Tab-separated table of C-alpha atoms in Angstrom:
chain	number	residue	atom	x	y	z
A	237	UNK	CA	-1.931	-1.373	5.727
A	238	UNK	CA	-4.988	-3.576	5.143
A	239	UNK	CA	-7.438	-3.491	8.051
A	240	UNK	CA	-10.065	-6.035	9.046
A	241	UNK	CA	-13.476	-5.264	7.582
A	242	UNK	CA	-15.035	-5.344	11.072
A	243	UNK	CA	-12.917	-2.272	11.895
A	244	UNK	CA	-14.172	-0.414	8.805
A	245	UNK	CA	-17.928	-1.013	9.079
A	246	UNK	CA	-19.186	0.553	12.311
A	247	UNK	CA	-22.981	0.688	12.307
A	248	UNK	CA	-23.008	2.179	15.803
A	249	UNK	CA	-21.331	5.302	14.392
A	250	UNK	CA	-22.981	5.563	10.969
A	251	UNK	CA	-25.317	3.625	8.706
A	252	UNK	CA	-24.097	5.406	5.519
A	253	UNK	CA	-21.153	4.064	3.501
A	254	UNK	CA	-19.360	4.870	0.263
A	255	UNK	CA	-18.366	1.668	-1.538
A	256	UNK	CA	-16.125	1.239	-4.578
A	257	UNK	CA	-14.809	-1.672	-6.638
A	258	UNK	CA	-12.480	-1.614	-9.637
A	259	UNK	CA	-11.972	-4.012	-12.520
A	260	UNK	CA	-8.767	-6.059	-12.524
A	261	UNK	CA	-5.755	-4.157	-13.896
A	262	UNK	CA	-8.107	-1.153	-14.283
A	263	UNK	CA	-9.195	-2.643	-17.621
A	264	UNK	CA	-12.261	-1.196	-19.310
A	265	UNK	CA	-14.357	-4.297	-18.716
A	266	UNK	CA	-17.562	-2.274	-18.335
A	267	UNK	CA	-17.105	0.215	-21.183
A	268	UNK	CA	-15.142	0.765	-24.390
A	269	UNK	CA	-12.079	-1.470	-24.179
A	270	UNK	CA	-9.356	0.162	-26.308
A	271	UNK	CA	-7.308	-3.060	-26.314
A	272	UNK	CA	-9.976	-5.418	-27.704
A	273	UNK	CA	-12.092	-2.759	-29.418
A	274	UNK	CA	-15.194	-4.193	-27.776
A	275	UNK	CA	-17.909	-2.233	-26.010
A	276	UNK	CA	-19.133	-3.599	-22.690
A	277	UNK	CA	-21.635	-0.900	-21.708
A	278	UNK	CA	-24.316	-3.560	-21.269
A	279	UNK	CA	-22.390	-4.785	-18.230
A	280	UNK	CA	-23.000	-1.435	-16.593
A	281	UNK	CA	-26.704	-2.137	-16.985
A	282	UNK	CA	-26.096	-5.544	-15.382
A	283	UNK	CA	-24.532	-3.799	-12.400
A	284	UNK	CA	-27.378	-1.330	-11.926
A	285	UNK	CA	-29.996	-4.068	-12.238
A	286	UNK	CA	-28.147	-6.244	-9.732
A	287	UNK	CA	-27.674	-3.352	-7.299
A	288	UNK	CA	-31.395	-2.643	-7.343
A	289	UNK	CA	-32.344	-6.304	-7.115
A	290	UNK	CA	-30.160	-6.819	-4.056
A	291	UNK	CA	-31.602	-3.731	-2.372
A	292	UNK	CA	-35.022	-5.449	-2.458
A	293	UNK	CA	-33.539	-8.401	-0.544
A	294	UNK	CA	-30.997	-6.843	1.805
A	295	UNK	CA	-31.835	-4.151	4.364
A	296	UNK	CA	-29.583	-1.803	2.413
A	297	UNK	CA	-30.850	1.298	0.578
A	298	UNK	CA	-29.140	2.881	-2.442
A	299	UNK	CA	-28.588	6.631	-2.060
A	300	UNK	CA	-26.317	7.156	-5.088
A	301	UNK	CA	-24.468	5.179	-7.736
A	302	UNK	CA	-22.181	5.739	-10.698
A	303	UNK	CA	-21.008	2.898	-12.927
A	304	UNK	CA	-17.939	3.894	-14.903
A	305	UNK	CA	-15.958	1.982	-17.548
A	306	UNK	CA	-13.612	0.255	-15.116
A	307	UNK	CA	-15.059	0.849	-11.636
A	308	UNK	CA	-18.227	1.776	-9.796
A	309	UNK	CA	-19.299	3.811	-6.779
A	310	UNK	CA	-22.195	3.267	-4.380
A	311	UNK	CA	-23.506	5.276	-1.448
A	312	UNK	CA	-25.651	3.020	0.712
A	313	UNK	CA	-27.581	3.168	3.963
A	314	UNK	CA	-27.789	0.075	6.149
A	315	UNK	CA	-31.198	-0.382	7.800
A	316	UNK	CA	-30.185	-2.670	10.647
A	317	UNK	CA	-33.238	-1.805	12.762
A	318	UNK	CA	-35.487	-2.677	9.844
A	319	UNK	CA	-33.880	-6.114	9.475
A	320	UNK	CA	-34.158	-6.803	13.195
A	321	UNK	CA	-37.915	-6.240	12.956
A	322	UNK	CA	-38.412	-8.783	10.179
A	323	UNK	CA	-40.310	-11.912	11.116
A	324	UNK	CA	-38.531	-15.253	10.771
A	325	UNK	CA	-40.631	-16.003	7.687
A	326	UNK	CA	-39.570	-12.681	6.105
A	327	UNK	CA	-35.908	-13.536	6.672
A	328	UNK	CA	-36.428	-16.977	5.110
A	329	UNK	CA	-38.230	-15.548	2.078
A	330	UNK	CA	-35.475	-13.036	1.426
A	331	UNK	CA	-32.641	-15.535	1.961
A	332	UNK	CA	-34.208	-18.081	-0.381
A	333	UNK	CA	-34.153	-15.533	-3.210
A	334	UNK	CA	-30.354	-15.872	-3.239
A	335	UNK	CA	-29.429	-19.203	-1.660
A	336	UNK	CA	-30.566	-22.726	-1.174
A	337	UNK	CA	-32.280	-23.455	2.092
A	338	UNK	CA	-31.709	-25.709	5.064
A	339	UNK	CA	-33.523	-28.913	6.041
A	340	UNK	CA	-34.736	-27.532	9.386
A	341	UNK	CA	-35.937	-24.322	7.742
A	342	UNK	CA	-37.768	-26.323	5.073
A	343	UNK	CA	-39.475	-28.354	7.803
A	344	UNK	CA	-40.547	-25.123	9.518
A	345	UNK	CA	-41.953	-23.632	6.313
A	346	UNK	CA	-43.875	-26.870	5.701
A	347	UNK	CA	-45.552	-26.506	9.096
A	348	UNK	CA	-43.720	-29.340	10.852
A	349	UNK	CA	-43.154	-29.060	14.598
A	350	UNK	CA	-39.504	-28.898	15.647
A	351	UNK	CA	-38.228	-30.429	18.870
A	352	UNK	CA	-36.389	-28.236	21.392
A	353	UNK	CA	-32.891	-28.972	20.061
A	354	UNK	CA	-33.934	-28.503	16.432
A	355	UNK	CA	-35.710	-25.277	17.368
A	356	UNK	CA	-32.551	-23.839	18.944
A	357	UNK	CA	-30.602	-24.750	15.828
A	358	UNK	CA	-33.318	-23.204	13.670
A	359	UNK	CA	-33.163	-19.954	15.674
A	360	UNK	CA	-29.371	-19.847	15.239
A	361	UNK	CA	-29.724	-20.276	11.474
A	362	UNK	CA	-32.286	-17.464	11.223
A	363	UNK	CA	-30.143	-15.175	13.382
A	364	UNK	CA	-27.163	-15.796	11.078
A	365	UNK	CA	-29.199	-15.165	7.932
A	366	UNK	CA	-30.761	-12.019	9.422
A	367	UNK	CA	-27.323	-10.575	10.266
A	368	UNK	CA	-26.037	-11.336	6.771
A	369	UNK	CA	-29.026	-9.589	5.191
A	370	UNK	CA	-27.878	-6.236	6.560
A	371	UNK	CA	-24.161	-6.953	6.131
A	372	UNK	CA	-22.395	-4.803	3.527
A	373	UNK	CA	-19.794	-7.493	2.861
A	374	UNK	CA	-22.470	-10.055	1.995
A	375	UNK	CA	-24.199	-7.483	-0.206
A	376	UNK	CA	-20.979	-6.731	-2.094
A	377	UNK	CA	-20.116	-10.434	-2.350
A	378	UNK	CA	-23.468	-11.065	-4.046
A	379	UNK	CA	-23.001	-8.096	-6.342
A	380	UNK	CA	-19.403	-8.654	-7.435
A	381	UNK	CA	-19.497	-12.441	-7.732
A	382	UNK	CA	-22.631	-12.326	-9.880
A	383	UNK	CA	-21.144	-9.781	-12.311
A	384	UNK	CA	-17.810	-11.633	-12.462
A	385	UNK	CA	-19.519	-14.936	-13.300
A	386	UNK	CA	-21.687	-13.366	-16.005
A	387	UNK	CA	-18.765	-11.486	-17.565
A	388	UNK	CA	-16.477	-14.537	-17.545
A	389	UNK	CA	-19.247	-16.620	-19.083
A	390	UNK	CA	-19.688	-14.008	-21.816
A	391	UNK	CA	-15.929	-13.892	-22.469
A	392	UNK	CA	-15.600	-17.681	-22.222
A	393	UNK	CA	-12.779	-17.360	-19.727
A	394	UNK	CA	-11.959	-17.785	-16.038
A	395	UNK	CA	-10.047	-15.696	-13.536
A	396	UNK	CA	-10.430	-12.517	-11.546
A	397	UNK	CA	-12.745	-9.804	-12.784
A	398	UNK	CA	-12.415	-7.394	-9.841
A	399	UNK	CA	-9.090	-6.016	-8.686
A	400	UNK	CA	-9.527	-7.008	-5.054
A	401	UNK	CA	-11.915	-6.600	-2.176
A	402	UNK	CA	-14.181	-3.597	-2.253
A	403	UNK	CA	-13.214	-0.350	-0.502
A	404	UNK	CA	-15.456	1.417	1.987
A	405	UNK	CA	-15.732	4.819	3.638
A	406	UNK	CA	-18.055	5.465	6.550
A	407	UNK	CA	-19.894	8.792	6.242
A	408	UNK	CA	-20.175	10.239	9.739
A	409	UNK	CA	-22.428	13.296	9.249
A	410	UNK	CA	-24.946	14.896	6.883
A	411	UNK	CA	-22.300	17.060	5.226
A	412	UNK	CA	-20.122	14.064	4.350
A	413	UNK	CA	-23.156	12.151	3.039
A	414	UNK	CA	-24.147	14.970	0.680
A	415	UNK	CA	-20.540	15.593	-0.360
A	416	UNK	CA	-20.013	11.939	-1.152
A	417	UNK	CA	-23.295	11.622	-3.056
A	418	UNK	CA	-22.383	14.660	-5.182
A	419	UNK	CA	-18.858	13.275	-5.688
A	420	UNK	CA	-20.369	10.006	-6.946
A	421	UNK	CA	-23.023	11.665	-9.119
A	422	UNK	CA	-20.447	13.957	-10.745
A	423	UNK	CA	-18.040	11.160	-11.722
A	424	UNK	CA	-18.794	11.316	-15.473
A	425	UNK	CA	-18.481	15.129	-15.466
A	426	UNK	CA	-15.073	15.024	-13.765
A	427	UNK	CA	-13.916	12.252	-16.094
A	428	UNK	CA	-15.155	14.246	-19.123
A	429	UNK	CA	-17.282	11.240	-20.082
A	430	UNK	CA	-20.375	13.502	-20.102
A	431	UNK	CA	-20.947	17.229	-20.452
A	432	UNK	CA	-24.165	17.427	-18.436
A	433	UNK	CA	-25.973	15.629	-15.653
A	434	UNK	CA	-28.774	14.640	-18.025
A	435	UNK	CA	-26.227	12.828	-20.220
A	436	UNK	CA	-24.357	11.208	-17.332
A	437	UNK	CA	-25.364	7.661	-18.188
A	438	UNK	CA	-25.426	4.908	-15.578
A	439	UNK	CA	-25.690	7.324	-12.651
A	440	UNK	CA	-28.297	7.889	-9.967
A	441	UNK	CA	-28.361	11.629	-10.721
A	442	UNK	CA	-29.507	10.955	-14.279
A	443	UNK	CA	-32.211	8.624	-12.972
A	444	UNK	CA	-33.398	11.219	-10.453
A	445	UNK	CA	-33.416	13.990	-13.080
A	446	UNK	CA	-35.408	11.947	-15.601
A	447	UNK	CA	-37.937	11.150	-12.902
A	448	UNK	CA	-37.995	14.792	-11.795
A	449	UNK	CA	-38.595	15.953	-15.368
A	450	UNK	CA	-41.423	13.462	-15.789
A	451	UNK	CA	-43.101	14.912	-12.698
A	452	UNK	CA	-42.647	18.432	-14.044
A	453	UNK	CA	-44.118	17.504	-17.410
A	454	UNK	CA	-47.066	15.750	-15.793
A	455	UNK	CA	-47.791	18.795	-13.645
A	456	UNK	CA	-47.290	21.243	-16.504
A	457	UNK	CA	-48.910	19.926	-19.670
A	458	UNK	CA	-48.058	23.144	-21.460
A	459	UNK	CA	-44.344	22.482	-21.181
A	460	UNK	CA	-42.824	22.227	-24.655
A	461	UNK	CA	-39.415	20.859	-23.726
A	462	UNK	CA	-37.667	18.651	-21.185
A	463	UNK	CA	-35.162	21.253	-19.979
A	464	UNK	CA	-33.832	20.415	-16.531
A	465	UNK	CA	-35.375	23.128	-14.351
A	466	UNK	CA	-33.973	22.877	-10.833
A	467	UNK	CA	-35.727	26.053	-9.760
A	468	UNK	CA	-39.169	24.471	-9.771
A	469	UNK	CA	-39.893	23.325	-6.217
A	470	UNK	CA	-41.626	20.039	-5.571
A	471	UNK	CA	-44.017	19.457	-2.688
A	472	UNK	CA	-42.552	17.379	0.165
A	473	UNK	CA	-45.143	14.685	-0.491
A	474	UNK	CA	-43.528	14.004	-3.858
A	475	UNK	CA	-40.699	12.130	-2.138
A	476	UNK	CA	-43.120	9.232	-2.527
A	477	UNK	CA	-42.941	9.626	-6.315
A	478	UNK	CA	-39.146	9.567	-6.550
A	479	UNK	CA	-37.409	6.543	-8.136
A	480	UNK	CA	-38.691	3.555	-6.203
A	481	UNK	CA	-35.321	1.867	-5.685
A	482	UNK	CA	-33.355	4.955	-4.676
A	483	UNK	CA	-33.413	6.403	-1.183
A	484	UNK	CA	-35.684	9.471	-1.405
A	485	UNK	CA	-34.957	13.082	-0.484
A	486	UNK	CA	-37.444	14.793	1.810
A	487	UNK	CA	-37.676	17.162	4.760
A	488	UNK	CA	-36.480	16.311	8.260
A	489	UNK	CA	-40.019	15.343	9.232
A	490	UNK	CA	-40.096	12.404	6.800
A	491	UNK	CA	-38.703	9.236	8.360
A	492	UNK	CA	-36.086	7.163	6.521
A	493	UNK	CA	-35.381	9.874	3.920
A	494	UNK	CA	-32.317	11.942	3.085
A	495	UNK	CA	-33.107	15.151	5.017
A	496	UNK	CA	-32.934	17.650	2.147
A	497	UNK	CA	-35.350	18.648	-0.612
A	498	UNK	CA	-34.743	16.865	-3.895
A	499	UNK	CA	-34.899	20.113	-5.854
A	500	UNK	CA	-32.210	21.623	-3.585
A	501	UNK	CA	-29.940	18.634	-4.160
A	502	UNK	CA	-30.447	18.735	-7.929
A	503	UNK	CA	-29.699	22.468	-7.905
A	504	UNK	CA	-26.550	21.874	-5.843
A	505	UNK	CA	-25.176	19.149	-8.126
A	506	UNK	CA	-26.088	21.100	-11.267
A	507	UNK	CA	-24.305	24.191	-9.896
A	508	UNK	CA	-21.292	22.047	-8.931
A	509	UNK	CA	-21.141	20.452	-12.373
A	510	UNK	CA	-21.076	23.889	-13.996
A	511	UNK	CA	-18.137	24.868	-11.787
A	512	UNK	CA	-16.251	21.745	-12.870
A	513	UNK	CA	-17.157	22.289	-16.518
A	514	UNK	CA	-17.602	26.065	-16.999
A	515	UNK	CA	-17.850	25.567	-20.772
A	516	UNK	CA	-21.208	23.882	-20.332
A	517	UNK	CA	-24.007	25.956	-21.836
A	518	UNK	CA	-26.183	27.727	-19.321
A	519	UNK	CA	-26.027	30.352	-16.628
A	520	UNK	CA	-23.874	29.758	-13.552
A	521	UNK	CA	-25.794	31.159	-10.615
A	522	UNK	CA	-23.485	33.192	-8.388
A	523	UNK	CA	-25.627	32.631	-5.298
A	524	UNK	CA	-24.541	29.914	-2.858
A	525	UNK	CA	-26.734	26.771	-3.177
A	526	UNK	CA	-29.200	26.378	-0.329
A	527	UNK	CA	-27.738	23.107	0.970
A	528	UNK	CA	-24.269	24.656	1.347
A	529	UNK	CA	-25.788	27.489	3.375
A	530	UNK	CA	-27.696	24.999	5.539
A	531	UNK	CA	-24.582	22.909	6.170
A	532	UNK	CA	-22.355	25.964	6.616
A	533	UNK	CA	-19.883	24.725	3.989
A	534	UNK	CA	-17.666	27.180	2.122
A	535	UNK	CA	-17.970	27.017	-1.683
A	536	UNK	CA	-14.226	26.511	-2.248
A	537	UNK	CA	-14.080	23.765	0.383
A	538	UNK	CA	-17.111	22.114	-1.207
A	539	UNK	CA	-15.638	22.139	-4.708
A	540	UNK	CA	-12.321	20.742	-3.502
A	541	UNK	CA	-14.175	17.995	-1.658
A	542	UNK	CA	-16.333	16.832	-4.556
A	543	UNK	CA	-13.296	16.738	-6.821
A	544	UNK	CA	-11.064	14.821	-4.414
A	545	UNK	CA	-13.397	13.203	-1.850
A	546	UNK	CA	-11.898	9.726	-2.144
A	547	UNK	CA	-8.386	11.078	-1.532
A	548	UNK	CA	-9.326	13.566	1.192
A	549	UNK	CA	-10.461	10.830	3.543
A	550	UNK	CA	-9.542	7.247	4.252
A	551	UNK	CA	-11.900	4.736	5.854
A	552	UNK	CA	-14.177	7.345	7.436
A	553	UNK	CA	-15.260	10.815	6.310
A	554	UNK	CA	-16.740	13.693	8.251
A	555	UNK	CA	-16.035	16.930	10.065
A	556	UNK	CA	-12.588	17.013	11.776
A	557	UNK	CA	-14.126	16.823	15.258
A	558	UNK	CA	-16.251	13.796	14.315
A	559	UNK	CA	-13.200	12.091	12.859
A	560	UNK	CA	-11.163	12.767	15.991
A	561	UNK	CA	-13.899	11.348	18.233
A	562	UNK	CA	-14.290	8.313	16.050
A	563	UNK	CA	-10.529	7.723	15.953
A	564	UNK	CA	-10.370	7.866	19.753
A	565	UNK	CA	-13.273	5.417	19.994
A	566	UNK	CA	-11.341	2.922	17.852
A	567	UNK	CA	-8.001	3.466	19.609
A	568	UNK	CA	-6.568	5.229	16.562
A	569	UNK	CA	-4.300	8.267	16.817
A	570	UNK	CA	-5.983	10.022	13.915
A	571	UNK	CA	-7.944	9.597	10.689
A	572	UNK	CA	-7.055	11.178	7.384
A	573	UNK	CA	-9.077	14.386	7.031
A	574	UNK	CA	-8.726	15.653	10.594
A	575	UNK	CA	-6.406	18.412	9.347
């Protein structure tokens, strides 16, 4: 049964969400369309560029993404506290990058004095805009409508481009965040669209790896190849040098970062990809990845989760106890995934 979006986005419980949207009729409108014979890979670039552009306007960070031929995945973090600290002028500047303004707001920006009634109206407008600038639904509206308009213009047609409203999953704990990010990053491997992380085009893991390799090559001028070496540790300070428009990995002491080392995450996803595709060249390390040990997650449970994450959970994901508590909070008997 369809549920109201306000019941599915609960920022008091978690600021991390897994978001998905699928092309109408599951058509390959972002890849190789077998029906028309056309290739639409450039639309995947449109999506990534739009995702990153919107993250500079909204108080929403991108933790992971994967743009497939007929759907996409995002893992985002909503920075509500950050948006609440913006000045009125900051809210106006951000809003005007997407929408036309308002007469009262224009008068304010021009330095005109507003009377008491106009000022109250102005404050209400800014409060509405501020709330929308950390609202996932407004973010997704701006993303999906923009891509649909551009694609329909290119195809010289009208009609629906996306199958329906986007789907969301709240990620209630660190384990579910990492599981979901790995699930998203490994999409091309599971779909057999790529045989390695480095060749997983249109994914955040590929972007992180390329950046990671560039750092390695800069710090080791004697390197004679670009082999992905997840065993080389990076100093915690290098979270500052990670891709600018992706939420960085860093230790627990670094504020507003994913609380794991980047090299540990890359090692975890690389190890997981080799389990999914054992034919991939390279050694499969038999030791348990560090993050799994830290989270206390069994290897078999982990692999099952990153293969079937979307089906294991419904609107919220997390440890069974967290799901039970959250269900009780929302007057629900249970959530899928509680066992």
